[in-house]
Coordinates of C-alpha atoms in Angstrom, one line a residue:
X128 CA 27.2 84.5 143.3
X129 CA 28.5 87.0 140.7
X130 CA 32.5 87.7 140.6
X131 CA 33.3 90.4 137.9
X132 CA 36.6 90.0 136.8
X133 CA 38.2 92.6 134.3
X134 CA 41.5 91.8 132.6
X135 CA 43.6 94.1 131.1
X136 CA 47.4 93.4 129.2
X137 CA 49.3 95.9 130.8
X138 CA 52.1 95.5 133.7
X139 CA 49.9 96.5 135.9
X140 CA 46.4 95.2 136.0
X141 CA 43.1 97.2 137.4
X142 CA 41.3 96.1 140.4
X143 CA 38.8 93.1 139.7
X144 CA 35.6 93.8 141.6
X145 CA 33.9 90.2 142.9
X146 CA 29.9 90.9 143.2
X147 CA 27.1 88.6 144.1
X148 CA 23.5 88.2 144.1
X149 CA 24.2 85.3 146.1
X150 CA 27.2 87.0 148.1
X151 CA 30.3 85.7 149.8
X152 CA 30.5 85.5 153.0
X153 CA 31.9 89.2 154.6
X154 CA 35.0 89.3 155.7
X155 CA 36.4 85.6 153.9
X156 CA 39.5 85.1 152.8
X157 CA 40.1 83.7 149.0
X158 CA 42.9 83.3 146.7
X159 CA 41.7 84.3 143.2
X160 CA 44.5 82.1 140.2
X161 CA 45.0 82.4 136.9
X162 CA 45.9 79.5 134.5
X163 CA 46.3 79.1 131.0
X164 CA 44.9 75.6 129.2
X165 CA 47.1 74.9 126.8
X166 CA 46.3 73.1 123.1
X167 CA 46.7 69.9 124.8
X168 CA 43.7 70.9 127.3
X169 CA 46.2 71.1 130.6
X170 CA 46.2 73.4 132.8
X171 CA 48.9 75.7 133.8
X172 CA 49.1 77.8 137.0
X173 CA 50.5 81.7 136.2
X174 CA 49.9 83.7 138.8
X175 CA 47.7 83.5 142.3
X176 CA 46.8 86.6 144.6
X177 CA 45.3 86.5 147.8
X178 CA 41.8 88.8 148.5
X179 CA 39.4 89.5 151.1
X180 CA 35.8 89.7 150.6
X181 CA 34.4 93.2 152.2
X182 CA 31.5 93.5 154.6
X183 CA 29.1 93.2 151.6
X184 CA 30.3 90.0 150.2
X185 CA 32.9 92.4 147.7
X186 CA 36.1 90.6 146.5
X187 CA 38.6 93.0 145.0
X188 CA 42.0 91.7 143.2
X189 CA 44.6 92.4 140.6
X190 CA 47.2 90.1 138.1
X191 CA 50.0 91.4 137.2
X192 CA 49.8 89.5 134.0
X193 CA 47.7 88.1 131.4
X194 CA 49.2 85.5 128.6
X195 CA 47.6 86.3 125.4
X196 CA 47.1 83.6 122.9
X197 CA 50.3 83.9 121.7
X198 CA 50.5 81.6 124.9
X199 CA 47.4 79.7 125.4
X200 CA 44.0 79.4 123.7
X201 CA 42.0 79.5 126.5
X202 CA 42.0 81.1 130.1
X203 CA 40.8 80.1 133.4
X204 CA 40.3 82.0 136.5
X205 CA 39.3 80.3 139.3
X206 CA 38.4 81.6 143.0
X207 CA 39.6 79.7 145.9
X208 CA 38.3 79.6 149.1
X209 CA 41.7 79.9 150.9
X210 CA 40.1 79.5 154.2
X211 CA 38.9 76.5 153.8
X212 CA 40.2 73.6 151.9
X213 CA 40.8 75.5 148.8
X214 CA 38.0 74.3 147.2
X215 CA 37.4 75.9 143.9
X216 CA 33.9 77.6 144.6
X217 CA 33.7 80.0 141.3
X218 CA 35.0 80.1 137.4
X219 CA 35.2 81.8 134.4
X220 CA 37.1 80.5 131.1
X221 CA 37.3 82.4 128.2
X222 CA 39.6 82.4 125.0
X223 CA 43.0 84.0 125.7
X224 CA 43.1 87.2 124.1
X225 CA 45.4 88.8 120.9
X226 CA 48.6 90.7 122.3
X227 CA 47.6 94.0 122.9
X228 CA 43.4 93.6 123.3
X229 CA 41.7 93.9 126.5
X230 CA 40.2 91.2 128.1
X231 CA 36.9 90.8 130.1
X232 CA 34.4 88.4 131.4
X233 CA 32.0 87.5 134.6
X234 CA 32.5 84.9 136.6
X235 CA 28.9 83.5 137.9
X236 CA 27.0 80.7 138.5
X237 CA 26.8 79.9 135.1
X238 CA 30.3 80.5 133.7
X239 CA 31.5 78.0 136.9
X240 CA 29.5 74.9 135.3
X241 CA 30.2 75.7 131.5
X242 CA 34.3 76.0 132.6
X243 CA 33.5 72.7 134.5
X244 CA 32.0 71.4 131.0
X245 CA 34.4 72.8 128.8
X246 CA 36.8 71.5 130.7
X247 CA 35.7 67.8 130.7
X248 CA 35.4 68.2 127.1
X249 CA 38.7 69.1 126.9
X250 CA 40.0 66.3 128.6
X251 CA 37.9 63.2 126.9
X252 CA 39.2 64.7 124.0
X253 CA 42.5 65.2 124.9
X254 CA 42.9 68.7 123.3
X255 CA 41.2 72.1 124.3
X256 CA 39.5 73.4 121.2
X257 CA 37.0 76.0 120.2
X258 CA 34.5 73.7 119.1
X259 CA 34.2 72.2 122.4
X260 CA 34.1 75.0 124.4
X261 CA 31.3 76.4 122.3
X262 CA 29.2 73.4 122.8
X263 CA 29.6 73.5 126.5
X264 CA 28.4 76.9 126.8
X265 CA 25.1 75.9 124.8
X266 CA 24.4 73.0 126.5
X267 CA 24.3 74.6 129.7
X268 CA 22.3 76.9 130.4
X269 CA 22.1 77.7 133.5
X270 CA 24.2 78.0 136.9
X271 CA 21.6 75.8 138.8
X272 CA 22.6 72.5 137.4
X273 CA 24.9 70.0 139.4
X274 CA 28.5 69.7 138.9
X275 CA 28.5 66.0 137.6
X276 CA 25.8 67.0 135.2
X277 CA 28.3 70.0 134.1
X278 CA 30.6 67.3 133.8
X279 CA 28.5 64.6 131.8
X280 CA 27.2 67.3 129.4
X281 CA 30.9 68.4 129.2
X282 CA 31.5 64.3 127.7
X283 CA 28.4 65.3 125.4
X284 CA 30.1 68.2 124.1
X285 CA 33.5 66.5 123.1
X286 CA 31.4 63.9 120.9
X287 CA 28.5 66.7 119.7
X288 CA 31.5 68.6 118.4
X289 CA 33.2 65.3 116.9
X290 CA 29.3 64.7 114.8
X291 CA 29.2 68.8 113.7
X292 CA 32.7 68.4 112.3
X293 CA 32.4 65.0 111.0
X294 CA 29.5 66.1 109.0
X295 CA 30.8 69.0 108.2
X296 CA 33.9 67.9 106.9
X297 CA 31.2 65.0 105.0
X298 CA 29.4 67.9 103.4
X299 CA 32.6 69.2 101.9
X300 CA 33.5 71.7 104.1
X301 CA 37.8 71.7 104.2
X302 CA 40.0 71.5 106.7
X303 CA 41.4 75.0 106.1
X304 CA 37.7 76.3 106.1
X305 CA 37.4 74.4 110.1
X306 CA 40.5 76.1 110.8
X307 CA 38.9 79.4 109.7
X308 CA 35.9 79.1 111.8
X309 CA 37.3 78.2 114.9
X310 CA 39.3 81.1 115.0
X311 CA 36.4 83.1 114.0
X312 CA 34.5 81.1 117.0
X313 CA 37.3 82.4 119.3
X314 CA 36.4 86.2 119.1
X315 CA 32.5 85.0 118.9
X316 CA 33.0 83.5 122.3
X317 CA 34.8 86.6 123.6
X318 CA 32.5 88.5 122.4
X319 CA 29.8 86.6 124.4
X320 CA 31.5 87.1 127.5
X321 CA 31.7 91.0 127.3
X322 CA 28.1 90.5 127.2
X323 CA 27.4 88.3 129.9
X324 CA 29.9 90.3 131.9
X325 CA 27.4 93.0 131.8
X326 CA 24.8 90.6 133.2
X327 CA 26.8 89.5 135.7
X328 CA 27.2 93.4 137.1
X329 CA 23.5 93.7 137.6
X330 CA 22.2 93.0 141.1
X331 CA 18.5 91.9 139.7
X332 CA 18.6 88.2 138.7
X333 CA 15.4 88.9 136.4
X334 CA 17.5 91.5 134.7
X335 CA 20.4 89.4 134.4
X336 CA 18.5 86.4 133.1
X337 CA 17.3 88.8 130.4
X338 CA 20.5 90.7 129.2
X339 CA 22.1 86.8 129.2
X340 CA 19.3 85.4 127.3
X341 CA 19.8 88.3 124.7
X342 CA 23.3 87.7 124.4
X343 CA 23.1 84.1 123.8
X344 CA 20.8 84.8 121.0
X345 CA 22.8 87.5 119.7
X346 CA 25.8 84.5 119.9
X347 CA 23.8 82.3 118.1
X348 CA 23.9 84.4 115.1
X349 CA 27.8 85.0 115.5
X350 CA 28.2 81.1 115.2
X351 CA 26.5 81.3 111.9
X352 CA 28.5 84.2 111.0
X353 CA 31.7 82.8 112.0
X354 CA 31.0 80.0 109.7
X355 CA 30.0 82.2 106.7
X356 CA 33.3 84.6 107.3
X357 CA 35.0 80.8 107.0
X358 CA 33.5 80.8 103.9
X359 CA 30.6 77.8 105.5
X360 CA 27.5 77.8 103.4
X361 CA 25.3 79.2 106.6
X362 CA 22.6 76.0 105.8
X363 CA 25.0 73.3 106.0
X364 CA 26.0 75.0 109.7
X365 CA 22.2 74.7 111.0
X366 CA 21.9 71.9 109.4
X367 CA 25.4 70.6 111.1
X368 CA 23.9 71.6 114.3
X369 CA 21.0 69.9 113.8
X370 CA 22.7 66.8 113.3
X371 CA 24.8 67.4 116.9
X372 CA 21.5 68.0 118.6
X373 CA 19.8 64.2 117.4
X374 CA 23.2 62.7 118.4
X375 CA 22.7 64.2 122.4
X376 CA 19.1 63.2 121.8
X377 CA 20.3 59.4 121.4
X378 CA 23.5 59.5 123.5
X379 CA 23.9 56.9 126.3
X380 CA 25.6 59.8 127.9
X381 CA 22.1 61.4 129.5
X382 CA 21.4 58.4 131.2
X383 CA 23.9 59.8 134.0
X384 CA 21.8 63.1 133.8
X385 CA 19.3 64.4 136.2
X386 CA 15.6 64.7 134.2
X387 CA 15.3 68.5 135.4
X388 CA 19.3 69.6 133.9
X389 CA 18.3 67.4 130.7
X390 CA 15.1 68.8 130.3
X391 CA 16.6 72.4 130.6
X392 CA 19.4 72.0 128.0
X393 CA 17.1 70.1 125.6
X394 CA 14.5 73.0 125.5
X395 CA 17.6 75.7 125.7
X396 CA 19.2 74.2 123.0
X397 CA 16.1 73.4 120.5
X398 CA 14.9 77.8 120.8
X399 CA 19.0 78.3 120.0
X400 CA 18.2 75.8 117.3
X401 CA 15.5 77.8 115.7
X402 CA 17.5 80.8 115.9
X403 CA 20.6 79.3 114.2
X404 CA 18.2 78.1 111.6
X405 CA 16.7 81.7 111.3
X406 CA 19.9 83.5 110.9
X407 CA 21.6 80.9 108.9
X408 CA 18.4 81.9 106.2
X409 CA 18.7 85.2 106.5
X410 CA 22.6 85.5 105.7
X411 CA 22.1 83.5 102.8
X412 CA 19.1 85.9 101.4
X413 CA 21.6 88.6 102.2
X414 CA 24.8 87.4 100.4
X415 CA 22.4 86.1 97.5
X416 CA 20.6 89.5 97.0
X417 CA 23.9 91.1 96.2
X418 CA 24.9 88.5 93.8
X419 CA 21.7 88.9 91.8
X420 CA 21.9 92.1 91.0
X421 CA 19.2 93.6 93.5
X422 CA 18.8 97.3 93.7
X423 CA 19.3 99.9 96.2
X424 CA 15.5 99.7 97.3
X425 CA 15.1 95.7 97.3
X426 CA 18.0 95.4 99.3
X427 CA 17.1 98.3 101.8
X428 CA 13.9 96.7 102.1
X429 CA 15.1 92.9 102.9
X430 CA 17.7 94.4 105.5
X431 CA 15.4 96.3 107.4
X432 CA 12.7 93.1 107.4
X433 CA 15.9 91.3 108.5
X434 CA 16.8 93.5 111.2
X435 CA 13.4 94.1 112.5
X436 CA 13.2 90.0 112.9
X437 CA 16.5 89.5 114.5
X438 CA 15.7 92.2 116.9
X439 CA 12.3 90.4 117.9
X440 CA 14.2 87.0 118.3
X441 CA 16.4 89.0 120.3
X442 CA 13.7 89.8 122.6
X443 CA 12.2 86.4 122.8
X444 CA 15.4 84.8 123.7
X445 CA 15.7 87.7 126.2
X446 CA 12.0 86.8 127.6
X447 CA 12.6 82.8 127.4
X448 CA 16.0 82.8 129.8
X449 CA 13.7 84.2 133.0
X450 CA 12.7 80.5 133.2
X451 CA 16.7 80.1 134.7
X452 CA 16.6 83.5 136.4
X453 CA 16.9 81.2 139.5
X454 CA 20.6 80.7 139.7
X455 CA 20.2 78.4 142.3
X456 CA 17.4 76.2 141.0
X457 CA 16.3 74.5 137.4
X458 CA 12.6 75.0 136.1
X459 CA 10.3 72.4 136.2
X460 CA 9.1 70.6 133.0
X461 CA 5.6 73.3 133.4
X462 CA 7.5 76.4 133.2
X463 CA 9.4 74.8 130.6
X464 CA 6.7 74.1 128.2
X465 CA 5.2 77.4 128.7
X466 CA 8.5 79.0 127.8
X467 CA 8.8 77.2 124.8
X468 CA 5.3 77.5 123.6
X469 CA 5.5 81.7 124.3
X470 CA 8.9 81.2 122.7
X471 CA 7.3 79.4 119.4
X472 CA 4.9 81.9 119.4
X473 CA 7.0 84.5 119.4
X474 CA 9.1 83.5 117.0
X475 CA 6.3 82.7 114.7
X476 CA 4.9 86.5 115.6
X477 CA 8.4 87.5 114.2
X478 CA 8.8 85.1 111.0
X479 CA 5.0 86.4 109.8
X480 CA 6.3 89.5 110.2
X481 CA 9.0 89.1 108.2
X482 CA 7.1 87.6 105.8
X483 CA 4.6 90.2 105.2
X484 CA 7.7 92.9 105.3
X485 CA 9.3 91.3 102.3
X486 CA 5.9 90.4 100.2
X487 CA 6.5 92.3 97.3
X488 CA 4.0 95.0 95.9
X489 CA 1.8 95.1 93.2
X490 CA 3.7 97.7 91.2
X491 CA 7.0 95.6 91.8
X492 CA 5.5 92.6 90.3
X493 CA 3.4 94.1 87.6
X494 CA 6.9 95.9 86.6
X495 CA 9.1 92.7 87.0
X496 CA 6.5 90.8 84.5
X497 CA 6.7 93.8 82.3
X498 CA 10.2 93.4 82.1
X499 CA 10.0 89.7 81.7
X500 CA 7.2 90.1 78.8
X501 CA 9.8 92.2 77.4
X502 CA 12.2 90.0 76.5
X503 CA 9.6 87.0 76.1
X504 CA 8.8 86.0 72.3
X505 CA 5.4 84.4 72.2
X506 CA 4.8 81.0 70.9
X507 CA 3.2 80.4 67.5
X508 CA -0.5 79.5 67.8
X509 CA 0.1 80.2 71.6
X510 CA -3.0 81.2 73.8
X511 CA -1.7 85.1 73.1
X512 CA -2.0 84.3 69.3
X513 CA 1.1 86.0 67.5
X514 CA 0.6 89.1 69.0
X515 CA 3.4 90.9 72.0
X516 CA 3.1 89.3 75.3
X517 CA 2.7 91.5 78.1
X518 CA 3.0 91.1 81.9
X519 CA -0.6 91.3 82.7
X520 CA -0.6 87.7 80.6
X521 CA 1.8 86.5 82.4
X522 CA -0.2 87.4 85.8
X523 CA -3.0 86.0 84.2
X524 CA -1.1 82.3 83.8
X525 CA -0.5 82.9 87.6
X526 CA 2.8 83.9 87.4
X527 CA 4.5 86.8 90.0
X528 CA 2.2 84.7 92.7
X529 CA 2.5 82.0 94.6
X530 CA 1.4 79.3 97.1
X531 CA 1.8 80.1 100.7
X532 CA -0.5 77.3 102.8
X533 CA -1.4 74.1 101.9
X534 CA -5.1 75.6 102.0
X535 CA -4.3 77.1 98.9
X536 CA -3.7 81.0 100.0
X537 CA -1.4 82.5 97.7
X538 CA 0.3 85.7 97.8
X539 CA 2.7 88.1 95.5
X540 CA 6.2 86.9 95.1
X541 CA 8.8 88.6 97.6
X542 CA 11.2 91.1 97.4
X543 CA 14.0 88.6 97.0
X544 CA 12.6 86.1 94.3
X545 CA 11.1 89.9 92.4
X546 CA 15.3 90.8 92.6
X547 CA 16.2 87.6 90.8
X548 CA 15.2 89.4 87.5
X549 CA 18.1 91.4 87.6
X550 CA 20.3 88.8 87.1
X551 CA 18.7 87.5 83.9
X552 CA 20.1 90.1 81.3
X553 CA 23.9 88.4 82.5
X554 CA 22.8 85.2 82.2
X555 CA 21.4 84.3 78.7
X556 CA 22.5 80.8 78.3
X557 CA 20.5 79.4 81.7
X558 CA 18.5 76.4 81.3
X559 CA 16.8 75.1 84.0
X560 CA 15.2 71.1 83.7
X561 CA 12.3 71.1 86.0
X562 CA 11.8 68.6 89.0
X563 CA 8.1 69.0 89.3
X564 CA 7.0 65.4 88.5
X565 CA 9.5 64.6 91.5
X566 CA 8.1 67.2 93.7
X567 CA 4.8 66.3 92.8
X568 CA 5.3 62.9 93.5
X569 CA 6.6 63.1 97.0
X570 CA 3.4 65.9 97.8
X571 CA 1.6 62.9 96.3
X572 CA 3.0 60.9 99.5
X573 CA 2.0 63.5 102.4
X574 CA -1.2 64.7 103.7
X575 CA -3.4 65.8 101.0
X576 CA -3.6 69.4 100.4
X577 CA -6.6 71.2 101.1
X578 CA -5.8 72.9 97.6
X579 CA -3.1 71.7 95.7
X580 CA -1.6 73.9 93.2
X581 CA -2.2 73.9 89.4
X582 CA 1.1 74.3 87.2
X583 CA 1.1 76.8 84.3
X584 CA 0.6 75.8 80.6
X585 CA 4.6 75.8 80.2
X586 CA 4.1 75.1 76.5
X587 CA 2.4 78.8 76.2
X588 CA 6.5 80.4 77.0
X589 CA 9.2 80.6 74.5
X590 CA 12.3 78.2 75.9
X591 CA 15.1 80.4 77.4
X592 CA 16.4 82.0 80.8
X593 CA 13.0 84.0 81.7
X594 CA 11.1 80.5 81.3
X595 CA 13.9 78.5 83.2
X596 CA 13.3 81.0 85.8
X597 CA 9.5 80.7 86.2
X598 CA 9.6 76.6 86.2
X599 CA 12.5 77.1 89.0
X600 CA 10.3 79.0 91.3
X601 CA 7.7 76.7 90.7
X602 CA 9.6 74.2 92.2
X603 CA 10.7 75.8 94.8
X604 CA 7.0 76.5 96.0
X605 CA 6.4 72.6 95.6
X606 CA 9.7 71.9 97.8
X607 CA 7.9 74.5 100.1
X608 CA 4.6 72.6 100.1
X609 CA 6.2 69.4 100.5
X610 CA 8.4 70.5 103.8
X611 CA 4.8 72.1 105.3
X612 CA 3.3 68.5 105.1
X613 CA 6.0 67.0 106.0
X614 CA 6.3 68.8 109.0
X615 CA 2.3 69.2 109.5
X616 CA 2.6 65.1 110.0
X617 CA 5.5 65.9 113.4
X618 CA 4.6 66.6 116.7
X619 CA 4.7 69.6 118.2
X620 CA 7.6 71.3 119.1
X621 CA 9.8 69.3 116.8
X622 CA 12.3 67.0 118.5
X623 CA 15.8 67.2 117.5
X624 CA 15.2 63.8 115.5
X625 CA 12.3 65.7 113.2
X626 CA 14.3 68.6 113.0
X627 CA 17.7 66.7 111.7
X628 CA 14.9 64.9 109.3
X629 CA 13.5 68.1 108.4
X630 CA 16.5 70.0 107.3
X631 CA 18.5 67.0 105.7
X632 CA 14.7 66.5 103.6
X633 CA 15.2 70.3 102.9
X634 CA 19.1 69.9 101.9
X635 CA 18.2 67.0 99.7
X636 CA 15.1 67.8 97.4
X637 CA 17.5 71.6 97.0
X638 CA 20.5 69.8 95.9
X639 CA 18.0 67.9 93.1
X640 CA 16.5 71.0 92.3
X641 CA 20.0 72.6 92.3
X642 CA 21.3 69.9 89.6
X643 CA 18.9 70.9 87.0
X644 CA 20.2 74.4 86.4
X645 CA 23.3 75.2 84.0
X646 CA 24.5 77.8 82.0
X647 CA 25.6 79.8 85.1
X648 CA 28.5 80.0 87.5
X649 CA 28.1 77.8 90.6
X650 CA 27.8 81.2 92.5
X651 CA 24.8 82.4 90.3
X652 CA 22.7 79.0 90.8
X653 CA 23.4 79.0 94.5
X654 CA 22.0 82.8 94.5
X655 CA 19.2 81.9 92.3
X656 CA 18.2 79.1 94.5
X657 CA 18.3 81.4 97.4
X658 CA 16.1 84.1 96.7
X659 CA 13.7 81.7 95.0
X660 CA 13.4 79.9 97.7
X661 CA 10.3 80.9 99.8
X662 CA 11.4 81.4 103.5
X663 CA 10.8 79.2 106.2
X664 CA 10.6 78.2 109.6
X665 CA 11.6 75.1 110.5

């Protein structure tokens, strides 16, 4: 059943046209309410209207007025079947909207269990927040599942959203920097249901599926976003997220659940979880490319390997929700694992992609080592002898390359560690005190490499920024190395356990890294750490 429902502040409100794929009955009589839910997560009753579904299963209606959030942060319209025992039978919730802005959203199948969610959420926590509503609509992904499971993973939302803020807020995020994002979250969520408002017009429940799927995926990057605009390092959200997800994993609270809705939000939630972690990378490089100095060119080409990724996620989001085209029945576990593995696949298709799009060229690095010969003085009785270092010895001790696979492959540098030269010249007091032993050591610990790397003859390289910013990506490529074999030794597809364990591994061996460098604003290190960091695919 599709209603679609558009809301308007003006006196006088247009028609709302009710659609369905799974229709009402003809000639049924309804009465369609508005209600605001208030901070405290109760509902209030504004305005009812009485309508009569056509000979197709069409319900048309009109309010006479919308509270904007002014009044309310939330909105809930609800359709009654007024013949009956006014039984609620369809639902749509939605953030109240800014005086003056136009409001719209579908009401389907799936909206009616993630109000039902949102709401619970709401009430176990005793206030109607943005946070909660946000986890309700990801852990439900479909219309098909059963009203107490949209109530029970409405309880998991409330205490996912209590772990993402509590480790948050652990992590250092402030309390003015929450506030930030959850207003931010508000128009993100809005935003998302214009979208699915346009799947709910559509007639085709295979075309539906699709245009919902893409704008989930295009919602999980406004999360991250929302977080960033909050001023939210984008990492610490995925990772944040992450951290929600092993929390559900080990929650008493699926015992209630039926295996088919459980199995359906765990595999929803985990390819949202990937793209979270996707974007969340990809807005750091972004914001850390313009910090470094990179020109016109190295930016132009990052965005467009960016966009051309985010586009293909796009699509295999898009291709992965036909599993709950169904909006009457949940996939079983096969269809599931299919969808996942063409999903991984995908998104693998995408990241190498990427990868290759931002591998540097020849003539980049051979000019970036130029420049770094440049302002190199050779060491005394050094293997170049006393004579002028040049970037073709640099290239011979290895550097402007680095280790992709544990097999040893290597490749040039990319686009965004090449663009970390520029910042050099305006940082000549950086010092950088490797953590290679460390790094080393834990590689030590993991499946053997088929080909472990060989570090430079450091002692061959004057001491000074140009050095401290060869050992660095060094480094990084070992912290690479190490989270391949640590994730080489964890089944396939990662659970939300290994992937929590994953990223907080990441976080950590970054953070000692991170400690090593000085001699530069906070802000510098943070953008040298980015764009020498090789990208990744947890």
């Amino acid at each position: 059943m599709k209603i679609l429902t558009t809301l308007a502040l003006t006196l006088l409100l247009p028609l709302y046209a009710v659609t369905a794929a799974l229709a009402f009955p003809a000639n049924h009589d309804y009465t369609v309410q508005l209600s605001t839910i208030a901070d405290n997560g109760q509902k209030m009753v504004v305005e009812q209207v009485n309508a009569t579904s056509d000979a197709d299963g069409k319900l048309m209606f009109q309010f006479s007025q919308v509270p904007d959030k002014g009044t309310a942060p939330f909105l809930l319209v609800e359709v009654l079947d007024a013949a009956g025992t006014m039984q609620v039978v369809r639902q749509a919730m939605v953030p109240a909207p800014a005086p003056g802005q136009a409001l719209q959203l579908g009401v389907n199948e799936t909206s009616h269990r993630q109000a039902t969610a949102a709401l619970r959420a709401f009430t176990a926590a005793g206030r109607a927040d943005a946070g909660r509503a946000m986890f309700a609509l990801m852990l439900v992904p479909t219309g098909a599942v059963s009203a107490a499971d949209a109530d029970a993973f409405g309880q998991l939302a409330d205490d996912a959203e209590t772990t993402f803020e509590t480790w948050l807020t652990q992590a250092g995020v402030t309390a003015a920097e929450m506030d930030a994002f959850r207003s931010e979250l508000m128009t993100a969520m809005q935003d998302l249901a214009v979208a699915c408002r346009g799947a709910v017009q559509q007639t085709d429940p295979v075309v539906a599926a699709g245009m919902h799927g893409t704008a989930t995926g295009q919602f999980m990057q406004a999360v991250i976003d929302a977080g960033t605009m909050a001023g939210i390092d984008p990492e610490l959200m995925a990772t944040a997220f992450d951290q929600a997800g092993q929390m559900i994993d080990n929650s008493p609270l699926t015992g209630p659940l039926s295996q088919s809705a459980l199995d359906a939000m765990h595999a929803s939630f985990m390819v949202d979880g990937r793209q979270r972690q996707l974007h969340a990378e990809m807005r750091r490089y972004q914001d850390a490319m313009m910090v470094v100095g990179a020109t016109t060119e190295q930016r132009q080409s990052f965005t467009a390997a960016m966009t051309a990724l985010q586009d293909a996620l796009y699509q295999a989001r898009h291709d992965f929700q036909m599993i709950f085209a169904d909006p009457a029945t949940l996939p079983d576990q096969t269809t599931i694992d299919q969808a996942q593995m063409d999903m991984e696949t995908a998104m693998q298709t995408a990241f190498d992609a990427f990868h290759q799009a931002t591998t540097a060229s020849d003539t980049a690095v051979g000019g970036m080592l130029d420049a770094i010969a440049g302002q190199m003085p050779v060491m005394s009785g050094g293997m170049m002898g006393n004579g002028m270092m040049t970037g073709s010895d640099l290239a011979g001790m290895g550097f402007g390359r680095w280790q992709v696979s544990a097999d040893g492959t290597t490749g040039n540098w990319s686009t965004m560690m090449v663009a970390a030269g520029n910042l050099m010249p305006q940082v000549p007091g950086m010092a950088y005190v490797p953590a290679t032993a460390a790094l080393e050591n834990r590689l030590a610990q993991l499946p053997p490499l088929a080909s472990p790397p060989v570090a430079p003859d450091w002692t061959q390289l004057a001491d000074g920024p140009y050095k401290s910013m060869l050992q660095l990506q060094y480094d990084l490529m070992l912290e690479n190395l190490v989270m391949e074999q640590t994730m080489a030794g964890m089944t396939q597809p990662l659970s939300a356990a290994d992937r929590a364990r994953l990223t907080e591994v990441h976080r950590s061996n970054l953070q000692s890294i991170h400690q090593g460098l000085s001699g530069m604003t906070a802000t510098e290190a943070d953008a040298l750490m980015t764009v020498m960091t090789p990208p990744h695919l947890l």
